[in-house]
Tab-separated table of C-alpha atoms in Angstrom:
chain	number	residue	atom	x	y	z
A	24	MET	CA	109.604	79.793	37.954
A	25	ILE	CA	107.965	81.221	41.443
A	26	ASP	CA	104.194	80.751	41.903
A	27	VAL	CA	102.071	83.951	41.640
A	28	VAL	CA	100.608	83.257	44.934
A	29	VAL	CA	104.016	83.033	46.358
A	30	LEU	CA	105.255	86.555	44.964
A	31	PHE	CA	101.620	87.810	46.895
A	32	PHE	CA	103.786	86.602	49.604
A	33	LEU	CA	107.408	88.272	48.769
A	34	PHE	CA	104.941	91.854	48.735
A	35	GLY	CA	104.023	91.843	51.568
A	36	LEU	CA	107.201	90.111	52.902
A	37	LEU	CA	109.217	93.316	51.799
A	38	ALA	CA	106.285	95.442	52.180
A	39	GLY	CA	106.394	94.579	56.068
A	40	LEU	CA	110.432	94.389	56.197
A	41	ALA	CA	110.216	98.131	54.378
A	42	ARG	CA	107.531	99.129	57.641
A	43	SER	CA	105.370	100.130	55.041
A	44	GLU	CA	101.570	101.818	56.060
A	45	LEU	CA	100.024	98.599	54.828
A	46	LYS	CA	97.712	96.373	56.704
A	47	LEU	CA	94.517	94.316	55.542
A	48	PRO	CA	91.849	94.454	58.226
A	49	ALA	CA	91.831	91.796	60.422
A	50	ALA	CA	88.166	90.763	58.921
A	51	LEU	CA	89.187	90.475	55.762
A	52	TYR	CA	92.131	87.536	56.486
A	53	GLU	CA	89.528	85.751	58.768
A	54	SER	CA	87.551	85.482	55.662
A	55	LEU	CA	89.914	84.291	53.934
A	56	SER	CA	91.219	81.359	55.882
A	57	LEU	CA	87.293	81.035	56.109
A	58	ILE	CA	87.551	81.096	52.231
A	59	LEU	CA	89.955	78.490	52.053
A	60	LEU	CA	89.276	75.805	54.735
A	61	LEU	CA	85.899	75.578	53.254
A	62	ALA	CA	87.262	74.999	49.906
A	63	ILE	CA	89.268	72.502	50.969
A	64	GLY	CA	86.897	70.506	52.493
A	65	LEU	CA	84.533	71.184	49.668
A	66	LYS	CA	87.077	69.448	47.157
A	67	GLY	CA	87.799	66.644	49.634
A	68	GLY	CA	84.622	65.534	50.227
A	69	GLU	CA	83.897	65.744	46.895
A	70	GLY	CA	86.526	63.799	45.416
A	71	LEU	CA	85.251	61.075	48.665
A	72	ALA	CA	82.198	60.968	47.103
A	73	LYS	CA	83.844	59.003	44.228
A	74	GLN	CA	85.209	56.607	46.574
A	75	ALA	CA	84.941	54.274	49.494
A	76	LEU	CA	85.540	55.000	52.791
A	77	SER	CA	86.819	52.114	54.914
A	78	PRO	CA	90.449	51.297	53.387
A	79	LEU	CA	90.826	54.866	54.915
A	80	LEU	CA	90.970	53.946	58.647
A	81	PRO	CA	93.973	51.891	58.138
A	82	GLN	CA	95.297	55.530	56.002
A	83	LEU	CA	93.986	57.448	58.900
A	84	GLY	CA	95.952	55.741	61.889
A	85	ALA	CA	99.283	55.984	59.648
A	86	VAL	CA	99.424	59.654	59.182
A	87	ILE	CA	98.581	59.854	62.820
A	88	VAL	CA	101.277	57.987	64.017
A	89	LEU	CA	103.467	59.979	61.899
A	90	GLY	CA	102.107	63.023	63.529
A	91	VAL	CA	102.923	61.800	67.098
A	92	LEU	CA	106.814	60.598	65.936
A	93	GLN	CA	107.286	63.832	64.586
A	94	THR	CA	106.771	65.436	67.700
A	95	LEU	CA	108.492	63.078	69.991
A	96	ILE	CA	111.451	63.255	67.589
A	97	ALA	CA	111.233	67.431	67.683
A	98	PHE	CA	111.089	67.540	71.185
A	99	ALA	CA	114.434	64.883	71.855
A	100	ILE	CA	115.908	67.125	69.435
A	101	LEU	CA	115.281	70.328	71.018
A	102	ILE	CA	115.728	69.334	74.620
A	103	LYS	CA	119.464	67.163	73.782
A	104	LEU	CA	120.896	69.272	71.517
A	105	GLY	CA	118.540	73.118	71.507
A	106	ARG	CA	119.011	72.621	75.421
A	107	LEU	CA	115.748	73.800	75.763
A	108	GLY	CA	113.695	73.950	78.557
A	109	ARG	CA	111.247	71.491	78.874
A	110	SER	CA	107.780	73.295	78.254
A	111	ASP	CA	109.593	75.463	75.832
A	112	ALA	CA	110.645	71.852	74.089
A	113	ALA	CA	107.219	70.457	74.285
A	114	ALA	CA	105.119	73.372	73.385
A	115	THR	CA	107.651	74.078	70.174
A	116	ALA	CA	107.681	70.572	69.276
A	117	ALA	CA	103.744	70.382	69.240
A	118	HIS	CA	103.575	73.353	66.363
A	119	TYR	CA	106.297	71.109	64.175
A	120	GLY	CA	104.290	67.760	64.521
A	121	SER	CA	100.295	69.511	63.594
A	122	VAL	CA	99.654	70.926	60.119
A	123	SER	CA	99.634	74.596	58.257
A	124	VAL	CA	96.165	74.695	56.848
A	125	ALA	CA	98.940	77.474	54.653
A	126	THR	CA	101.524	76.001	53.047
A	127	PHE	CA	98.661	72.747	52.142
A	128	ALA	CA	96.881	75.218	50.294
A	129	VAL	CA	99.651	76.315	49.009
A	130	GLY	CA	101.110	72.444	47.422
A	131	ALA	CA	98.068	72.046	46.709
A	132	ASN	CA	97.591	75.079	44.536
A	133	TRP	CA	101.457	74.336	43.009
A	134	LEU	CA	99.991	70.482	41.952
A	135	MET	CA	97.355	72.112	40.247
A	136	THR	CA	98.768	74.877	38.409
A	137	ARG	CA	100.957	72.108	37.620
A	138	GLY	CA	98.415	69.023	36.569
A	139	ILE	CA	99.175	67.278	38.839
A	140	ASP	CA	96.835	65.026	40.823
A	141	PHE	CA	96.172	64.105	44.489
A	142	GLU	CA	93.589	61.755	46.347
A	143	PRO	CA	90.720	63.436	47.970
A	144	GLN	CA	91.864	62.156	51.426
A	145	LEU	CA	94.837	64.797	51.579
A	146	ALA	CA	92.037	66.925	52.928
A	147	ILE	CA	91.250	64.257	55.646
A	148	PHE	CA	95.022	64.070	56.492
A	149	LEU	CA	95.060	67.590	56.912
A	150	THR	CA	92.530	67.502	59.372
A	151	VAL	CA	93.222	64.816	61.409
A	152	MET	CA	96.925	65.693	61.770
A	153	GLU	CA	95.880	69.144	63.828
A	154	VAL	CA	94.953	67.243	66.384
A	155	PRO	CA	98.152	64.346	68.106
A	156	ALA	CA	100.681	66.455	67.834
A	157	LEU	CA	98.715	69.052	70.778
A	158	ILE	CA	98.279	66.022	72.698
A	159	VAL	CA	101.690	64.851	72.764
A	160	GLY	CA	102.882	67.840	73.075
A	161	ILE	CA	100.656	68.728	76.130
A	162	MET	CA	101.553	64.956	77.925
A	163	LEU	CA	105.365	65.631	77.218
A	164	ALA	CA	105.562	69.248	78.873
A	165	ARG	CA	102.978	67.941	81.739
A	166	GLY	CA	103.078	64.709	82.349
A	167	VAL	CA	100.238	62.028	81.869
A	168	SER	CA	97.475	62.901	85.131
A	169	LYS	CA	98.217	66.111	86.319
A	170	ASP	CA	95.335	68.911	86.731
A	171	THR	CA	95.113	69.205	82.912
A	172	ASP	CA	91.759	69.873	82.248
A	173	TRP	CA	91.489	67.295	79.605
A	174	ARG	CA	87.837	68.225	78.420
A	175	ALA	CA	88.574	71.521	77.565
A	176	LEU	CA	91.594	70.964	75.900
A	177	ALA	CA	89.485	68.232	73.687
A	178	HIS	CA	86.759	71.359	72.682
A	179	GLU	CA	89.852	73.543	72.143
A	180	SER	CA	91.306	70.984	69.630
A	181	PHE	CA	88.147	68.892	68.020
A	182	LEU	CA	86.259	72.056	67.923
A	183	GLY	CA	88.310	74.988	66.618
A	184	LYS	CA	87.645	77.303	64.317
A	185	GLY	CA	90.302	75.215	61.540
A	186	VAL	CA	88.877	71.129	61.756
A	187	THR	CA	85.207	72.407	62.428
A	188	LEU	CA	85.751	74.582	58.906
A	189	LEU	CA	87.033	71.560	57.299
A	190	MET	CA	84.516	69.202	58.321
A	191	GLY	CA	81.824	70.919	57.687
A	192	GLY	CA	83.419	71.405	54.251
A	193	MET	CA	84.015	67.994	53.706
A	194	ALA	CA	80.438	67.135	55.276
A	195	ILE	CA	78.554	69.089	52.656
A	196	GLY	CA	81.015	68.389	49.828
A	197	TRP	CA	80.242	64.737	50.066
A	198	ILE	CA	76.709	64.914	50.613
A	199	ALA	CA	76.364	67.175	47.686
A	200	GLY	CA	78.793	65.659	45.376
A	201	PRO	CA	80.053	67.282	41.999
A	202	GLU	CA	76.419	68.227	40.580
A	203	GLY	CA	75.513	69.860	43.875
A	204	LEU	CA	78.909	71.761	43.809
A	205	THR	CA	78.605	73.585	40.946
A	206	PRO	CA	76.501	76.598	41.800
A	207	ILE	CA	78.814	77.487	45.267
A	208	LYS	CA	82.072	76.423	42.623
A	209	GLY	CA	82.671	80.197	41.303
A	210	LEU	CA	83.129	80.831	44.910
A	211	PHE	CA	85.347	78.408	46.806
A	212	TYR	CA	87.133	77.159	43.356
A	213	ASP	CA	87.634	79.856	41.246
A	214	LEU	CA	88.497	82.436	43.413
A	215	PHE	CA	90.879	80.077	45.450
A	216	LYS	CA	93.428	81.697	43.758
A	217	GLY	CA	92.919	85.068	44.516
A	218	ALA	CA	91.933	84.527	47.946
A	219	LEU	CA	94.968	82.292	48.428
A	220	ALA	CA	97.069	85.056	46.882
A	221	LEU	CA	95.503	87.426	49.012
A	222	PHE	CA	95.763	85.700	52.500
A	223	LEU	CA	99.530	84.863	51.565
A	224	LEU	CA	99.896	88.781	50.882
A	225	GLU	CA	98.509	88.699	54.904
A	226	MET	CA	100.580	85.504	55.575
A	227	GLY	CA	104.260	88.211	54.283
A	228	LEU	CA	103.073	90.801	56.895
A	229	ILE	CA	102.967	89.050	59.892
A	230	VAL	CA	106.071	86.785	58.784
A	231	SER	CA	108.466	90.385	58.404
A	232	ARG	CA	107.432	91.345	61.836
A	233	GLN	CA	109.177	87.657	63.497
A	234	ILE	CA	112.367	89.015	61.716
A	235	GLY	CA	113.500	91.111	64.831
A	236	GLU	CA	112.537	88.051	67.233
A	237	LEU	CA	114.674	85.705	65.061
A	238	ARG	CA	117.748	87.427	65.146
A	239	LYS	CA	117.510	87.597	69.471
A	240	ARG	CA	117.542	83.207	68.899
A	241	GLY	CA	120.095	82.649	67.391
A	242	ALA	CA	121.571	80.442	64.926
A	243	PHE	CA	120.044	77.278	66.976
A	244	ILE	CA	116.494	77.622	66.414
A	245	ILE	CA	116.965	78.753	62.628
A	246	SER	CA	118.501	75.657	61.413
A	247	PHE	CA	116.288	74.015	63.758
A	248	GLY	CA	113.191	76.043	61.807
A	249	LEU	CA	115.109	74.525	58.276
A	250	LEU	CA	116.035	71.142	59.220
A	251	MET	CA	113.156	69.849	61.211
A	252	PRO	CA	110.904	70.573	57.809
A	253	LEU	CA	112.891	69.071	55.780
A	254	PHE	CA	113.554	65.887	58.148
A	255	SER	CA	109.766	65.695	58.151
A	256	GLY	CA	109.167	65.453	54.917
A	257	LEU	CA	111.100	62.713	54.464
A	258	LEU	CA	108.905	61.003	57.071
A	259	GLY	CA	106.194	61.948	55.090
A	260	LEU	CA	107.405	60.865	52.138
A	261	GLY	CA	108.109	57.164	53.237
A	262	CYS	CA	104.639	57.259	55.232
A	263	ALA	CA	103.064	58.795	51.472
A	264	LEU	CA	105.176	55.223	50.172
A	265	LEU	CA	103.449	53.219	52.532
A	266	LEU	CA	100.419	54.330	51.846
A	267	ASP	CA	100.322	53.417	47.793
A	268	LEU	CA	99.725	57.200	47.359
A	269	SER	CA	100.153	58.896	44.059
A	270	VAL	CA	102.980	61.411	43.374
A	271	GLY	CA	100.531	64.409	43.873
A	272	GLY	CA	99.965	62.732	46.765
A	273	MET	CA	103.372	62.568	47.816
A	274	THR	CA	103.978	65.736	47.610
A	275	LEU	CA	100.928	66.611	49.661
A	276	LEU	CA	101.601	64.413	52.296
A	277	ALA	CA	105.178	65.852	52.821
A	278	THR	CA	104.235	69.427	52.099
A	279	LEU	CA	101.656	68.824	55.013
A	280	ALA	CA	104.742	66.300	57.477
A	281	ALA	CA	106.718	69.290	57.007
A	282	SER	CA	104.931	72.307	57.325
A	283	ALA	CA	104.434	73.475	61.224
A	284	SER	CA	101.046	74.783	62.745
A	285	TYR	CA	101.008	78.625	63.560
A	286	ILE	CA	97.280	79.107	64.694
A	287	ALA	CA	95.768	76.337	66.161
A	288	VAL	CA	98.455	74.635	68.146
A	289	PRO	CA	100.089	78.493	69.682
A	290	ALA	CA	96.430	79.175	70.955
A	291	THR	CA	96.088	75.891	72.515
A	292	MET	CA	99.672	75.741	74.066
A	293	ARG	CA	98.953	79.210	75.202
A	294	LEU	CA	96.317	77.645	77.881
A	295	ALA	CA	97.791	74.386	78.260
A	296	VAL	CA	101.852	75.172	78.777
A	297	PRO	CA	101.100	78.766	79.093
A	298	GLU	CA	105.310	79.016	80.820
A	299	ALA	CA	106.473	77.527	77.034
A	300	ASN	CA	107.461	81.089	75.527
A	301	PRO	CA	104.694	81.476	73.056
A	302	ALA	CA	107.769	83.799	70.570
A	303	LEU	CA	110.230	81.065	70.551
A	304	SER	CA	107.632	78.720	68.928
A	305	LEU	CA	106.417	81.432	66.237
A	306	SER	CA	109.441	82.726	65.397
A	307	ALA	CA	110.833	79.253	63.845
A	308	VAL	CA	107.571	78.264	62.871
A	309	LEU	CA	106.835	81.735	60.945
A	310	GLY	CA	110.188	83.360	60.326
A	311	ILE	CA	111.932	80.553	59.114
A	312	THR	CA	109.671	77.044	58.119
A	313	PHE	CA	106.973	79.070	56.188
A	314	PRO	CA	108.847	80.490	53.694
A	315	PHE	CA	110.789	78.028	53.379
A	316	ASN	CA	108.565	75.228	52.408
A	317	ILE	CA	106.492	77.496	50.455
A	318	MET	CA	109.622	78.445	48.467
A	319	ALA	CA	111.466	75.657	48.257
A	320	GLY	CA	110.389	73.286	50.244
A	321	ILE	CA	107.131	72.104	47.820
A	322	PRO	CA	108.917	71.670	45.144
A	323	LEU	CA	111.844	69.497	46.955
A	324	TYR	CA	109.115	67.598	48.497
A	325	HIS	CA	107.555	67.304	44.429
A	326	TYR	CA	111.102	65.760	43.047
A	327	LEU	CA	111.839	63.302	45.945
A	328	ALA	CA	108.299	62.193	44.943
A	329	VAL	CA	109.368	61.730	41.383
A	330	GLN	CA	112.987	59.524	42.655
A	331	LEU	CA	111.202	57.722	44.868
A	332	ALA	CA	107.588	56.604	42.816
A	333	GLY	CA	110.380	56.251	40.401
A	334	ALA	CA	112.308	53.604	41.792
A	335	PHE	CA	109.866	51.479	43.885
B	7	MET	CA	76.095	115.855	93.167
B	8	LEU	CA	73.106	113.372	92.022
B	9	ALA	CA	70.860	112.097	94.687
B	10	ASN	CA	71.016	107.983	95.355
B	11	MET	CA	75.116	108.266	93.823
B	12	GLU	CA	77.070	105.208	95.273
B	13	LYS	CA	80.368	104.380	95.151
B	14	ARG	CA	81.482	101.035	93.461
B	15	THR	CA	85.272	99.375	92.352
B	16	LEU	CA	85.916	99.236	88.483
B	17	LEU	CA	88.120	97.029	88.153
B	18	THR	CA	89.591	96.698	84.086
B	19	VAL	CA	92.071	93.924	82.754
B	20	ILE	CA	93.832	94.017	79.891
B	21	THR	CA	95.379	91.036	78.733
B	22	GLU	CA	95.750	88.371	75.885
B	23	ALA	CA	92.669	87.432	73.872
B	24	VAL	CA	93.651	84.148	73.969
B	25	ILE	CA	92.773	83.578	77.679
B	26	GLU	CA	89.337	85.411	77.666
B	27	GLN	CA	86.960	82.543	77.396
B	28	SER	CA	89.349	80.988	80.658
B	29	LEU	CA	88.711	84.869	82.687
B	30	LEU	CA	85.648	85.182	82.202
B	31	ARG	CA	84.650	81.431	83.413
B	32	ASP	CA	86.487	82.942	86.460
B	33	LEU	CA	84.730	86.083	86.979
B	34	GLU	CA	81.862	83.558	86.415
B	35	LYS	CA	82.811	81.612	89.730
B	36	HIS	CA	83.197	84.790	92.034
B	37	GLY	CA	79.800	85.421	91.054
B	38	VAL	CA	79.848	88.600	88.931
B	39	ARG	CA	76.907	89.816	87.897
B	40	GLY	CA	78.389	91.428	85.046
B	41	TYR	CA	81.294	92.872	82.580
B	42	THR	CA	82.069	94.160	79.682
B	43	VAL	CA	84.424	93.074	77.154
B	44	SER	CA	86.232	94.794	74.016
B	45	ASP	CA	89.548	94.369	71.665
B	46	ALA	CA	92.129	96.347	72.827
B	47	ARG	CA	96.080	97.720	71.038
B	48	GLY	CA	98.950	98.728	72.763
B	49	ARG	CA	102.527	98.055	73.970
B	50	GLY	CA	104.203	96.558	76.805
B	51	SER	CA	107.116	95.008	78.271
B	52	ARG	CA	105.437	92.683	76.091
B	53	GLY	CA	105.886	93.937	73.677
B	54	ILE	CA	104.021	95.925	70.465
B	55	ARG	CA	100.326	94.129	70.525
B	56	ASP	CA	98.694	95.392	67.351
B	57	ALA	CA	95.915	92.599	67.199
B	58	ALA	CA	97.432	92.471	63.735
B	59	TRP	CA	96.211	88.340	64.152
B	60	ASP	CA	94.976	86.399	66.413
B	61	GLU	CA	98.514	85.640	68.330
B	62	VAL	CA	98.600	89.277	69.346
B	63	ALA	CA	95.483	90.164	69.831
B	64	ASN	CA	94.669	92.292	73.001
B	65	ILE	CA	90.846	92.380	74.895
B	66	ARG	CA	89.756	94.544	78.173
B	67	ILE	CA	87.689	93.019	80.687
B	68	GLU	CA	85.729	95.982	82.747
B	69	VAL	CA	83.917	94.435	85.404
B	70	ILE	CA	81.736	96.782	88.179
B	71	CYS	CA	81.149	95.400	91.904
B	72	GLN	CA	82.053	95.977	95.490
B	73	ARG	CA	85.489	96.613	96.947
B	74	ALA	CA	85.639	93.576	98.490
B	75	GLN	CA	84.840	91.520	95.535
B	76	ALA	CA	86.729	93.686	93.064
B	77	GLU	CA	90.029	92.713	95.503
B	78	LEU	CA	89.136	89.101	95.540
B	79	LEU	CA	89.206	88.805	91.839
B	80	LEU	CA	92.325	90.752	91.820
B	81	ALA	CA	93.956	88.948	93.878
B	82	HIS	CA	92.908	85.424	91.899
B	83	ILE	CA	93.863	87.144	88.757
B	84	ARG	CA	96.885	87.837	90.435
B	85	ASP	CA	97.522	84.058	91.447
B	86	GLN	CA	96.389	82.545	88.216
B	87	TYR	CA	97.959	85.157	85.145
B	88	TYR	CA	100.389	87.254	86.356
B	89	THR	CA	103.806	85.329	85.821
B	90	ASP	CA	102.506	83.504	82.310
B	91	TYR	CA	100.285	86.144	80.319
B	92	ALA	CA	100.883	89.279	79.198
B	93	MET	CA	98.149	91.527	81.830
B	94	VAL	CA	97.731	94.524	83.283
B	95	ALA	CA	95.049	94.575	86.347
B	96	PHE	CA	93.765	97.806	88.109
B	97	MET	CA	91.002	98.832	90.555
B	98	VAL	CA	89.348	102.572	90.702
B	99	GLU	CA	87.007	103.698	92.772
B	100	ILE	CA	84.287	105.222	91.122
B	101	ASP	CA	80.449	106.907	91.439
B	102	ILE	CA	77.758	105.118	90.232
B	103	LEU	CA	73.829	104.834	89.868
B	104	ARG	CA	71.439	102.225	90.489
B	105	GLY	CA	74.133	100.690	93.515
B	106	GLU	CA	71.005	97.227	92.858
B	107	LYS	CA	72.787	96.785	89.778
B	108	PHE	CA	76.555	95.895	91.141
């Protein structure tokens, strides 16, 4: 059974493909993403308040390595098999090494709908995994020493809207704790699914605009968009196994690894690697990988997580 | 004709919203004293830029200054951004009051 929020995505996709006049106001889309980011942060922070923080450090190290590894592997595939230029390959690899908050939200919602718990630190993993791929991607495109403005890039990546809201949400959730959060639960927890549904409606419209671009790109980029998340998902499952996460945590870390960024990375890459074609990466990420993950990927990663947890 | 009218140049740049901060820094480095930024939509050689979300949002930057300064700015913008970004930039002569402002 498809989750109801995914039906909203399909609705947006079909409306967009049919060239409907439907359009969400830009301010609503911004507000919804703000609510979703804060809600994810708050929930993570609330969970973290109940546990010791020091065991988290090696786990954060592990997910950073995961993000770097994914970027390097994607880069090698894009250069060797896809014969992309260095800049295009580096920029696209950075998208795939980084993460998508929307995909994470759908994954978390999928688990919550089925009453499957996951560890609160997944919200921190989400925040931490945004950044390493960006830095590796820029280094792959530029080399290390040349005239890259690292200060401006650090500012872009660590103080971008997404990371700021997630960190702020986590800090508030951690300080306030479960009881302190009660008065605002109505907005951030109870309305989470509704906000996600509307957000995905807009995502459907955005994805529908990528289809034309995708037709021009051909078979390689389409198969990359499908196979890269599967491969990254497996890496994520392996990493989750090492970290001894629950089945819910394994599913969500695999979802994170499989997801590809379509907000933070494109914006930063546009500035840092301007000669890379942004339409190329976005058509793969939005046209193929995002829809694949939310419709087929998440149930598949859960199935694999159950099998793996049983085997070890 | 009003008294005290003077000639200045209006430089208009229509480009991707993602480079707004970087462009504004360049303007300030060139000693521009003021500018106006507005959101824009449109269509050109890089496809439809309908501002449906951040990646396809455009801005329009307008600067009023002396002809010589506008030419310097336009040359800088051409060298720095023309190859990689969706961008249209042009200048027109305009009549203004309060010449000391520009």
